[in-house]
Short mmCIF file of C-alpha atoms in Angstrom, two decimals:
data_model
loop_
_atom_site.label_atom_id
_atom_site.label_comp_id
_atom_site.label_asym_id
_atom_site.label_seq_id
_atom_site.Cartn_x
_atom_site.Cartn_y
_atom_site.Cartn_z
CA UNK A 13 57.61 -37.08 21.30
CA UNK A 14 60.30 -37.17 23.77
CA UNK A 15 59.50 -38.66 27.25
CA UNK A 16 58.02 -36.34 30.13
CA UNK A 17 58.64 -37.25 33.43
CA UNK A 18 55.07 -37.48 34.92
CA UNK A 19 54.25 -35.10 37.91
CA UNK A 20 53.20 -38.29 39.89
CA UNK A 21 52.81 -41.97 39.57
CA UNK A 22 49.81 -42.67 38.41
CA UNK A 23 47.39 -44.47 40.52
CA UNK A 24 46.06 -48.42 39.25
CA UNK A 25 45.22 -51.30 40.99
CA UNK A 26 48.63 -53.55 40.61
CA UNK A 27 47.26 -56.54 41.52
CA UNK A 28 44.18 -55.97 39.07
CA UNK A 29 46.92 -55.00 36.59
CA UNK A 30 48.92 -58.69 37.17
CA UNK A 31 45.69 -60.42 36.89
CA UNK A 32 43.94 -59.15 33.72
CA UNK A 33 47.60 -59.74 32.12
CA UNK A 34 48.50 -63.06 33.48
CA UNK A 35 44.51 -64.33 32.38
CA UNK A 36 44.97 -62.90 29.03
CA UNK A 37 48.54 -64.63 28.24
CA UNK A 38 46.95 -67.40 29.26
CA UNK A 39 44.08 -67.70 27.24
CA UNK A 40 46.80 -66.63 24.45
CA UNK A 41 48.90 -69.75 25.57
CA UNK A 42 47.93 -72.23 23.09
CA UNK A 43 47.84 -70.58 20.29
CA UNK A 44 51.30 -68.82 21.29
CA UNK A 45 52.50 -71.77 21.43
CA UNK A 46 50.82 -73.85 18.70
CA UNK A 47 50.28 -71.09 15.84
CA UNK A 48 53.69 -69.37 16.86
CA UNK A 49 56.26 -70.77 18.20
CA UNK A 50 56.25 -74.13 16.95
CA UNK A 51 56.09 -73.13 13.53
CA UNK A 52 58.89 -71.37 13.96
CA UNK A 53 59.92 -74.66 15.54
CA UNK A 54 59.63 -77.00 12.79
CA UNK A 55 60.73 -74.05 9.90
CA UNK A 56 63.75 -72.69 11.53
CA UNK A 57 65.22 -69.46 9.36
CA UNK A 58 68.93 -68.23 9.35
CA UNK A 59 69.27 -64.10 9.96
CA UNK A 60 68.23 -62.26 7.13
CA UNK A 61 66.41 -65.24 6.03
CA UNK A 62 63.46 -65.21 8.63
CA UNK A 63 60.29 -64.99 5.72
CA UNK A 64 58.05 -67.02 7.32
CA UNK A 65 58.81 -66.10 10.85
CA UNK A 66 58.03 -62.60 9.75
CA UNK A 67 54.51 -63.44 8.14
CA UNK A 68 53.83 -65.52 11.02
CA UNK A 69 54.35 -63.28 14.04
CA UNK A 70 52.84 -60.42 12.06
CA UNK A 71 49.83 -62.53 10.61
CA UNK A 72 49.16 -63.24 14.76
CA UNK A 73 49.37 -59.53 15.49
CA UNK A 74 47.08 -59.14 12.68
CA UNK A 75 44.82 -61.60 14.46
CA UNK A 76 44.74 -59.94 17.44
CA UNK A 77 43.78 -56.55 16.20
CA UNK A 78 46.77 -54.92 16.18
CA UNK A 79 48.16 -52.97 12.79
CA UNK A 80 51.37 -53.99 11.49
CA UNK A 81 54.22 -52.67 9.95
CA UNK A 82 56.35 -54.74 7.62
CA UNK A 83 59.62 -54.97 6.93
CA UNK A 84 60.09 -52.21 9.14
CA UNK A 85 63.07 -49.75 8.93
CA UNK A 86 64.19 -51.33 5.45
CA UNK A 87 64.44 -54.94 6.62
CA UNK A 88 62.52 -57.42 4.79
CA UNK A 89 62.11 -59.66 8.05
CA UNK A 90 61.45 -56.99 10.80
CA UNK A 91 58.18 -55.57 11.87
CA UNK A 92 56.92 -53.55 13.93
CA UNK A 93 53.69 -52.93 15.87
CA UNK A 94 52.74 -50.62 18.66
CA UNK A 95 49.64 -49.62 21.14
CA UNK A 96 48.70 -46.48 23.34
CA UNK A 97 49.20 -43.12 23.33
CA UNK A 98 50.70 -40.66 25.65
CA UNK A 99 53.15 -41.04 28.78
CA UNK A 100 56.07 -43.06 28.44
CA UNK A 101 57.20 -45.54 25.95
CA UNK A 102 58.53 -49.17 26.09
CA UNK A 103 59.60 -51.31 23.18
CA UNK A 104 59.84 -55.03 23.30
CA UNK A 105 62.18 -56.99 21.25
CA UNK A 106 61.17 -59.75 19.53
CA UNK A 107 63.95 -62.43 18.00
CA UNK A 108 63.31 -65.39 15.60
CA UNK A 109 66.59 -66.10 13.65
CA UNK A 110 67.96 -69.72 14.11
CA UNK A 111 71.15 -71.48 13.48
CA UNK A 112 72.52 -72.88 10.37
CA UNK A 113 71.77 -76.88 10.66
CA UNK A 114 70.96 -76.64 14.14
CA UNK A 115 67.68 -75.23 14.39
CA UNK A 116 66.30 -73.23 17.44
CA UNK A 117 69.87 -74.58 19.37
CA UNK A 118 69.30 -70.77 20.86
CA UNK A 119 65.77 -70.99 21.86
CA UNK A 120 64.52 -68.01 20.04
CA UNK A 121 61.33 -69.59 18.67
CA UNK A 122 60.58 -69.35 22.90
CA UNK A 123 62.13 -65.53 22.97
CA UNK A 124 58.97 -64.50 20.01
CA UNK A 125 56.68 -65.78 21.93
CA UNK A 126 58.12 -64.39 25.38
CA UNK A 127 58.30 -60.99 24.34
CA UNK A 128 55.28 -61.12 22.05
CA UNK A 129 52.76 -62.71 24.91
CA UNK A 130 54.40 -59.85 27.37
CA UNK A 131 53.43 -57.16 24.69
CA UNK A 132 49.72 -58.44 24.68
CA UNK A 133 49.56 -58.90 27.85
CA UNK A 134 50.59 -55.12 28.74
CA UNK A 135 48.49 -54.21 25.82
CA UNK A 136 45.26 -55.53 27.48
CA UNK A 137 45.81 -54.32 30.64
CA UNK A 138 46.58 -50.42 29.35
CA UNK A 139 43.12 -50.89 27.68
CA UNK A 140 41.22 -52.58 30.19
CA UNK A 141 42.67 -49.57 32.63
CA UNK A 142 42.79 -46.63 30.57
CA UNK A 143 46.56 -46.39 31.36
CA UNK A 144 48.47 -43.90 29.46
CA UNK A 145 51.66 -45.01 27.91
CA UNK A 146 52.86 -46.31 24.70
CA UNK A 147 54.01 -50.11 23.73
CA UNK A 148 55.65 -51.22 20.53
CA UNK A 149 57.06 -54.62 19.43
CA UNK A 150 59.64 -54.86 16.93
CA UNK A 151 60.97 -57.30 15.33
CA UNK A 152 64.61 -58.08 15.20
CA UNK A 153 65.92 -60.21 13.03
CA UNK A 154 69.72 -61.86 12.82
CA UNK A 155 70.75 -61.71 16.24
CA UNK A 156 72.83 -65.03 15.67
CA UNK A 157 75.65 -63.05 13.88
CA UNK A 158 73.67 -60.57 11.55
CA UNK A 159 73.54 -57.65 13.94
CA UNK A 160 69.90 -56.97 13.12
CA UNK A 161 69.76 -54.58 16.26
CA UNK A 162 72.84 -52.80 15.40
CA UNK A 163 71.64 -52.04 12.03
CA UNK A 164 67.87 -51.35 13.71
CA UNK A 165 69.72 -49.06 15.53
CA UNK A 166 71.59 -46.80 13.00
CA UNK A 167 68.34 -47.15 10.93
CA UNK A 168 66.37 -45.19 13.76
CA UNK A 169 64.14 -47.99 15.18
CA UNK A 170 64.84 -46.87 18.63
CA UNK A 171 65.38 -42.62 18.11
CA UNK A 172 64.91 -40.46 19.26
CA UNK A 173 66.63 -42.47 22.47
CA UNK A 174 64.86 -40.41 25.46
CA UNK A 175 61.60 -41.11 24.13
CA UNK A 176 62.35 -44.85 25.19
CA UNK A 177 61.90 -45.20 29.14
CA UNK A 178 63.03 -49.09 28.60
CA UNK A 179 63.89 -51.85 25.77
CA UNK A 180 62.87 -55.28 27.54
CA UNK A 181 63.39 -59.12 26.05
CA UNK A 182 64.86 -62.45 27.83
CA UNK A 183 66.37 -65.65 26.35
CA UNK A 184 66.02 -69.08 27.36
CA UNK A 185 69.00 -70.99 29.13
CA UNK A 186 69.57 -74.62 30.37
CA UNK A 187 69.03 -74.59 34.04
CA UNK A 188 72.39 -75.84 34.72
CA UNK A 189 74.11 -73.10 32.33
CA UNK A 190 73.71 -69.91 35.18
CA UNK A 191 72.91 -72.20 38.03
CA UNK A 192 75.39 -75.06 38.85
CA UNK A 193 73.33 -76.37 41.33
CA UNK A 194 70.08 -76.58 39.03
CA UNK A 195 67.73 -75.69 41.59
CA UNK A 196 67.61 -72.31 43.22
CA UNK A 197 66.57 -70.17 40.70
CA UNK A 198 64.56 -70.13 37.95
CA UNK A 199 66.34 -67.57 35.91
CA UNK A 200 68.56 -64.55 36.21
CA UNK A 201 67.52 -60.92 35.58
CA UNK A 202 71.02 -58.91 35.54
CA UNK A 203 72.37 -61.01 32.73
CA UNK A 204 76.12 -59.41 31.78
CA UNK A 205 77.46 -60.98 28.47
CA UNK A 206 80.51 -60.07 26.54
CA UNK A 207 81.67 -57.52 23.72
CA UNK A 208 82.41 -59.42 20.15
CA UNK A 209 83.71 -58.48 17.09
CA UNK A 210 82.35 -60.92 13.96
CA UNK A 211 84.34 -60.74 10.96
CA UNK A 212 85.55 -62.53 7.48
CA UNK A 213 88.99 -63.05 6.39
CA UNK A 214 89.55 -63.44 2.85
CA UNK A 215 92.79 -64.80 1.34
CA UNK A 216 93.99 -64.63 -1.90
CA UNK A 217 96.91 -66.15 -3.80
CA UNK A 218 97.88 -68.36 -7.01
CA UNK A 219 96.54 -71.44 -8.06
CA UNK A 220 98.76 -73.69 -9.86
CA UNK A 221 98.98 -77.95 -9.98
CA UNK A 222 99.97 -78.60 -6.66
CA UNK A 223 102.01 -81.56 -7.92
CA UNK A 224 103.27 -80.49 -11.37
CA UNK A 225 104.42 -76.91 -10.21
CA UNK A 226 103.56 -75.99 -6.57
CA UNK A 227 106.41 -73.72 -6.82
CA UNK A 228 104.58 -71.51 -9.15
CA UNK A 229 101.59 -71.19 -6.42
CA UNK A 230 100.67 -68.89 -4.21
CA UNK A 231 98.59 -71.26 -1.42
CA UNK A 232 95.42 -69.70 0.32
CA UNK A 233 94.77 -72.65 2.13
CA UNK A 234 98.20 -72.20 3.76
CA UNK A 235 97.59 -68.67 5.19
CA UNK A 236 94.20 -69.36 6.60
CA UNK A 237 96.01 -72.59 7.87
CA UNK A 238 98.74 -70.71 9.49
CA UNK A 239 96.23 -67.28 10.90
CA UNK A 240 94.38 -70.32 12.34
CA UNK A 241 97.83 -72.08 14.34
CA UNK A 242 99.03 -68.42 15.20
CA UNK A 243 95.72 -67.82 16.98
CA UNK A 244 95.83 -71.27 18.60
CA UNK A 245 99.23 -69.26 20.23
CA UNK A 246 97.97 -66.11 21.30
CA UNK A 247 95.05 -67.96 23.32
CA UNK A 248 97.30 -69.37 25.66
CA UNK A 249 98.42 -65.48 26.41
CA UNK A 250 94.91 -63.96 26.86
CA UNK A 251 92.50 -63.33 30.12
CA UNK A 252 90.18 -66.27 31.05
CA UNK A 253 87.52 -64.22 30.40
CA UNK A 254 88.46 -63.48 26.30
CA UNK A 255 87.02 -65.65 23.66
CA UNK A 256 88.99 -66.21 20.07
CA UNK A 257 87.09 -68.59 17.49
CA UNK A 258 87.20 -69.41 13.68
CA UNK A 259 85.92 -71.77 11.31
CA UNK A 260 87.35 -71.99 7.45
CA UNK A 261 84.12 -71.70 5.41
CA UNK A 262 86.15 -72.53 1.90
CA UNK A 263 89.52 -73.86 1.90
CA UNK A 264 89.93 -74.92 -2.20
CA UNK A 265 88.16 -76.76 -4.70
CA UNK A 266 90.55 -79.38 -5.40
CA UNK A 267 93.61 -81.47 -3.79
CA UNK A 268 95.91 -81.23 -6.96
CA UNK A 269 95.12 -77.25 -7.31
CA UNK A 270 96.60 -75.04 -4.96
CA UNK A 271 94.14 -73.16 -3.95
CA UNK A 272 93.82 -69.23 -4.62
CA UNK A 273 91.28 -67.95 -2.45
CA UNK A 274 90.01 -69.18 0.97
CA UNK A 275 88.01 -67.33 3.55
CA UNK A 276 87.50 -67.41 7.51
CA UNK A 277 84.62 -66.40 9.67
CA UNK A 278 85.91 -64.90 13.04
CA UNK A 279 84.69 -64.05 16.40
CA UNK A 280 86.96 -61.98 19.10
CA UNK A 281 85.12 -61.53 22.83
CA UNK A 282 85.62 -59.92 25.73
CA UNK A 283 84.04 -57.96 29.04
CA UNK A 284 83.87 -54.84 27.25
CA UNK A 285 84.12 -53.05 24.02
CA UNK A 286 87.51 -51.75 24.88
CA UNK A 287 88.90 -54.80 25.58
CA UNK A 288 87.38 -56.61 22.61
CA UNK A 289 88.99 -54.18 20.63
CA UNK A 290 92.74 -54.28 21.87
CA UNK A 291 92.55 -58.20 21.65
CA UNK A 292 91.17 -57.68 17.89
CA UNK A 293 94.29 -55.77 17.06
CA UNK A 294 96.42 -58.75 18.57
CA UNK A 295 93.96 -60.91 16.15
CA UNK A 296 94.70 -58.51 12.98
CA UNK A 297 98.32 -59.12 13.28
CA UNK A 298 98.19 -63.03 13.41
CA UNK A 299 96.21 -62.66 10.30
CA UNK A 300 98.74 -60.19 8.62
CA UNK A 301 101.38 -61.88 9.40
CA UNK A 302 100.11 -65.48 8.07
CA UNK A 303 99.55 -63.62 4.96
CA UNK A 304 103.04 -61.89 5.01
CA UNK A 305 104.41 -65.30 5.47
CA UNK A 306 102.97 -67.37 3.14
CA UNK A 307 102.85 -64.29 0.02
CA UNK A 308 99.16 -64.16 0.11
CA UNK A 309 96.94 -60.84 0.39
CA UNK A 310 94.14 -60.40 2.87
CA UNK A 311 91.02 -58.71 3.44
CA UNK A 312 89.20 -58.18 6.69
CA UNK A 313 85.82 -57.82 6.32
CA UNK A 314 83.49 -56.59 9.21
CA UNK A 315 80.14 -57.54 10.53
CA UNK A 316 78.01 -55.10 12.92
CA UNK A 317 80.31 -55.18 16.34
CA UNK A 318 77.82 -56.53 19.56
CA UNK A 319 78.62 -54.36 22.14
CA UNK A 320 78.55 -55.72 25.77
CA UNK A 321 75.20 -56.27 27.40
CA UNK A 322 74.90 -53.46 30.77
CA UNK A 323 72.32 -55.15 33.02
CA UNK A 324 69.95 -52.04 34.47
CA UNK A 325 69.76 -52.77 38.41
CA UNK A 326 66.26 -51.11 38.79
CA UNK A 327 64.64 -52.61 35.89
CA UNK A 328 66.28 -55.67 36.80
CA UNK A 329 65.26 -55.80 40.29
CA UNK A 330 61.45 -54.94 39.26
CA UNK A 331 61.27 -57.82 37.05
CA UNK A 332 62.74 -60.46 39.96
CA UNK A 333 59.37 -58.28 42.15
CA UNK A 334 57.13 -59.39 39.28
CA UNK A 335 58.53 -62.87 39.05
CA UNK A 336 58.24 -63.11 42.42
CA UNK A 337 54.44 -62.56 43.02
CA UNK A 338 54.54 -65.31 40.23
CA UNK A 339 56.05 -68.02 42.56
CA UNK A 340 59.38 -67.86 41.29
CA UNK A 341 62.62 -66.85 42.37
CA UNK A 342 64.85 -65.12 40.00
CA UNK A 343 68.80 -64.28 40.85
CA UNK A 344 69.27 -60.32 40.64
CA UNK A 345 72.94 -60.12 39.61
CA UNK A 346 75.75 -62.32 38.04
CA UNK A 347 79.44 -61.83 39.54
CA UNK A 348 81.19 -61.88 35.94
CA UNK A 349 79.74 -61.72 32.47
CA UNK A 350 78.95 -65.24 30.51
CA UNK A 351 80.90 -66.02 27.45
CA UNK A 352 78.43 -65.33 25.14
CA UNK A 353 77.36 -62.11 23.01
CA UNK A 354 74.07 -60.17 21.69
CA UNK A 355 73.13 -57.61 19.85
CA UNK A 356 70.95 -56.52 22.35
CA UNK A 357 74.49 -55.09 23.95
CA UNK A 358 74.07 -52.44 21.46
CA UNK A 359 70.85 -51.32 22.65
CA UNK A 360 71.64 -51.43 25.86
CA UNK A 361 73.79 -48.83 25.38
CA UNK A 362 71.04 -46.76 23.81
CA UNK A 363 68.53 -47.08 25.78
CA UNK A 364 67.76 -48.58 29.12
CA UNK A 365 67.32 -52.46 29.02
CA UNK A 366 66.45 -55.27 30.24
CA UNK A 367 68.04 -58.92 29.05
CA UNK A 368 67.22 -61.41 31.31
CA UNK A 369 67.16 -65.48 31.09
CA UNK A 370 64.42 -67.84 32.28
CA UNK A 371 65.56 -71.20 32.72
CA UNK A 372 64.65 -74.89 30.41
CA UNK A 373 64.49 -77.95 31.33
CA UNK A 374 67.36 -79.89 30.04
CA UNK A 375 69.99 -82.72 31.10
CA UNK A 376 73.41 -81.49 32.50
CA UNK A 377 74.96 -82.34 29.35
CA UNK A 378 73.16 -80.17 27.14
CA UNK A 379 74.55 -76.84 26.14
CA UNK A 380 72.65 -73.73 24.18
CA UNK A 381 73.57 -73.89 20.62
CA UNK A 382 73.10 -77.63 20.45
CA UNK A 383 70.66 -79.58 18.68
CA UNK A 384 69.41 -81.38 22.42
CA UNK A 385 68.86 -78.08 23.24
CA UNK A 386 66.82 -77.20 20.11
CA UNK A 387 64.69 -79.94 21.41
CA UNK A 388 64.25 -78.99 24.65
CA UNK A 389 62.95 -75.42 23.50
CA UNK A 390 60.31 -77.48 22.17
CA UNK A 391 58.57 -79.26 25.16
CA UNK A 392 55.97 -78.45 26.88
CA UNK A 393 57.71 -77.13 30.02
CA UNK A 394 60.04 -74.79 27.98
CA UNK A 395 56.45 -73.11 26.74
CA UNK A 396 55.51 -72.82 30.15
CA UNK A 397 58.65 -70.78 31.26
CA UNK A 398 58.55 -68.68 28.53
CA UNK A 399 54.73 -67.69 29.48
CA UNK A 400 55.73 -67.26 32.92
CA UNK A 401 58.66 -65.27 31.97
CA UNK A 402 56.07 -63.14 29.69
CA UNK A 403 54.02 -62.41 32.40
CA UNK A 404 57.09 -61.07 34.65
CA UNK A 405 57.97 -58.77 31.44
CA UNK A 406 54.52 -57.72 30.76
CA UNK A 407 54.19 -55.85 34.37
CA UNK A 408 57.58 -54.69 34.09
CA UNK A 409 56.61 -52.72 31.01
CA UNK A 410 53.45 -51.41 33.17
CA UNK A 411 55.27 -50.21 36.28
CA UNK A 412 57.92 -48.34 33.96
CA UNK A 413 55.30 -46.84 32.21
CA UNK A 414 52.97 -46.19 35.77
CA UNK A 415 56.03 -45.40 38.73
CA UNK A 416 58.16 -42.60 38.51
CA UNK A 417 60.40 -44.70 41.09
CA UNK A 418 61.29 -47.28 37.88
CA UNK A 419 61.24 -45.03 35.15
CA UNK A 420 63.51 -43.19 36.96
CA UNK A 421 65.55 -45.10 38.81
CA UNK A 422 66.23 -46.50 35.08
CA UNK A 423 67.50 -44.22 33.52
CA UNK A 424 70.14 -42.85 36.31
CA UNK A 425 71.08 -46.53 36.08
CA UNK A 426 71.62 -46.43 32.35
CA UNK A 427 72.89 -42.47 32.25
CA UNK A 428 75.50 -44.21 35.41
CA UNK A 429 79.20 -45.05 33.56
CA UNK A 430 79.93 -48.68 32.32
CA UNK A 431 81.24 -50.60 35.84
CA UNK A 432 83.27 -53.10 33.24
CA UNK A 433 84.19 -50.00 30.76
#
C-alpha cells in the first residue's frame, strides 16, 4: 500500500516515546550483545556465506515474538521481519557479512545489533502507544563486495519505493577516522561516501615450459602484471578524490609453466556514479591494452555497481535531535565524501536514507578494515555506542512515521537532484 501523507501529525508523548524505547534496548542490551553480536564476533561469515549469522539474528527475532521470514527475496542469508500496520513505513537494514581473514575489521557484528535493537525498540514503543505505522527489518547480506542491497533491490525488497517514507542503518568508525581531533563528536549523521565499480579480470593465454620453450607461450601472468603497472600510471593523472585498487587472486600454478590463465579483482571509486564510470573506461583500456600487448585475451567480469551514498539533510538532522537528548553530540554534515563505498548508496537512491556513523574507541593507528579494529568492535565500549546509536535510530523511525514535518521534509530532500551528480 503506497504511503498517504497523513492529514496531521499525530499526537504522542515524545518524551514517553524516548523512554519506553531507550528502557527496552536496554533491558535487550545483554543479550544483544552476548547472544548476538558476539557470536557473530567469534564466527565471522564472508557475503553470501553468512549461515549462522542468519539463524542467529532470526532465532533472536523469533525470541522476541516477532515472525520471520527466511531467506527472504531468494537469498539464503537474508531475512526479513516486520511490525504494525497502517501509516507510513520504515525499513531498517541490518548487515552481518565480514572480511575474508580479517574478521569484523568493518564492525558489522555492531551494525546487527544497532539496527536490530533500534527496530525493537520502535517496535515497543508503537505497541505500548498504539501508534500507527509499519516497521520491517531486513537483512542484508554481502555488503563487503557482494552487493546484497543492489540485488535486494532489483529483487523488490524495497518496492514499491513510495511506500518507504525512510531506509535507516549506521556503521561503526574509529573516532579518529571522521574526527581528527578525536573529541568533539561522537559520530556523524550526513555520511557522503563514494561511487565504486567491483569487478574481475580474467586473462587467458598459453602455457608452455617457461624454460624449455617460453617462446611457444602465451604468459597470463604477464598481462595481469602489466594492467597492474599501467594502472600504477594512470593514478598519478586522476582527482584526489578517485580510488583505483587490485589484487591478483591467481597468478599460475608453477614457476617453470607459463602460466595460461590468471585473474584480478578490481575496485574503481569516485564522488559519483558518473564519475566512477568515466574513470572505469580509462581502467578498461589499461586492461585491453596489457592484453593487446602481451597476446593474451581478457574478460571483464562485473559485480553489482555501489552507487554513491546521498546523505538526507532532514532525516539526518532528526537523528543528531535524537542523539542529542541522549547526551551526545553528533556532526550534521561532512565537507567531501570519505573514500570508502556501500551498497547502501544504491538504496539511497531508492528511497530516502539514512547512513550515519557512531564512533569506537580505538588508538590513532588503527584503521577500519584492520584486524585492531576487529578487536575494538568487540569491547565493551563499542557495545555501548552501538546501543546508544540504536536508541537515536529507533526515535528517528518514530518521528518519520508520527511528523509530517520529517516524513516530508524527507522525501523533498531525496526527490531534490544529486548536489555531487
Amino acid at each position: 500500500m503506497p504511503e498517504t501523507r497523513q492529514s496531521e501529525s499525530l499526537s504522542f508523548d515524545l518524551e514517553r516515546a524516548r523512554q519506553i524505547s531507550s528502557d527496552h534496548i536496554d533491558e535487550l542490551g545483554d543479550g544483544l550483545c552476548l547472544d548476538v553480536s558476539r557470536v557473530l564476533h567469534t564466527n565471522p561469515e564472508i557475503c553470501f556465506k553468512e549461515f549462522k549469522a542468519h539463524d542467529v539474528l532470526t532465532s533472536y527475532l523469533n525470541e522476541q515474538g516477532f515472525t520471520v521470514t527466511h531467506h527472504a527475496y531468494g537469498l539464503e542469508t537474508s531475512f526479513e521481519a516486520s511490525t504494525g500496520d497502517g501509516g507510513r513505513q520504515v525499513v531498517f537494514c541490518c548487515e552481518y557479512d565480514a572480511l575474508p581473514k580479517i574478521g569484523h575489521g568493518c564492525g558489522h557484528n555492531l551494525i546487527a545489533i544497532s539496527s536490530l535493537g533500534a527496530f525493537l525498540g520502535a517496535a515497543r514503543v508503537l505497541r505500548e502507544l498504539k501508534i500507527p505505522g509499519r516497521l520491517r527489518i531486513l537483512g542484508t547480506p554481502a555488503e563487503e563486495g557482494g552487493g546484497g542491497k543492489a540485488i535486494l533491490l532489483d529483487r523488490g525488497a524495497f518496492k514499491p519505493a513510495e511506500d518507504i517514507a525512510a531506509a535507516i542503518m549506521a556503521h561503526p568508525m574509529p573516532q579518529h577516522s571522521l574526527d581528527p581531533s578525536g573529541s568533539e563528536y561522537s559520530g556523524l549523521a550526513g555520511l557522503l561516501f563514494l561511487a565504486s565499480h567491483k569487478f574481475h579480470v580474467e586473462f587467458n593465454g598459453k602455457p608452455s615450459h617457461a624454460a624449455g620453450e617460453p617462446w611457444n607461450g602465451v604468459n597470463a601472468l604477464d598481462a595481469a602484471v602489466a594492467a597492474y603497472n599501467n594502472i600504477a600510471i594512470l593514478r598519478q593523472q586522476i582527482r584526489p578524490d578517485e580510488r583505483i585498487h587490485a589484487i591478483i587472486e591467481e597468478g599460475g600454478l608453477a614457476p617453470n609453466v607459463i602460466p595460461d590463465y590468471t585473474r584480478m579483482h578490481w575496485g574503481v571509486r569516485a564522488p559519483t556514479i558518473k564519475r566512477s564510470e568515466l574513470l572505469f573506461e580509462r581502467v578498461k583500456k589499461c586492461i585491453e591494452a596489457a592484453a593487446l600487448a602481451t597476446g593474451c585475451t581478457h574478460k571483464i567480469i562485473m559485480s553489482p555497481t555501489y552507487l554513491n551514498l546521498r546523505a538526507n539533510h532532514t532525516l539526518c538532522k532528526t537523528y543528531v535531535d535524537e542523539m542529542a537528548h541522549l547526551g551526545s553530540n553528533v556532526q550534521l554534515h561532512q565537507d567531501k565524501a570519505y573514500t570508502a563505498s556501500t551498497d547502501m548508496g544504491n538504496v539511497s537512491h531508492a528511497v530516502p536514507s539514512f547512513h550515519g556513523t557512531f564512533n569506537i574507541p580505538t588508538s590513532p593507528d588503527v584503521a577500519i578494515h584492520s584486524r585492531p579494529f576487529a578487536e575494538a568492535a568487540n569491547t565493551d565500549e563499542a557495545h555501548e555506542a552501538a546501543f546508544k546509536c540504536a536508541k537515536g535510530m529507533a526515535m528517528l523511525a518514530l518521528r518519520v512515521l508520527t511528523e509530517n514535518d520529517v516524513s516530508d521534509g524527507a522525501r523533498l530532500d531525496f526527490e531534490k537532484p544529486d548536489v555531487l551528480s
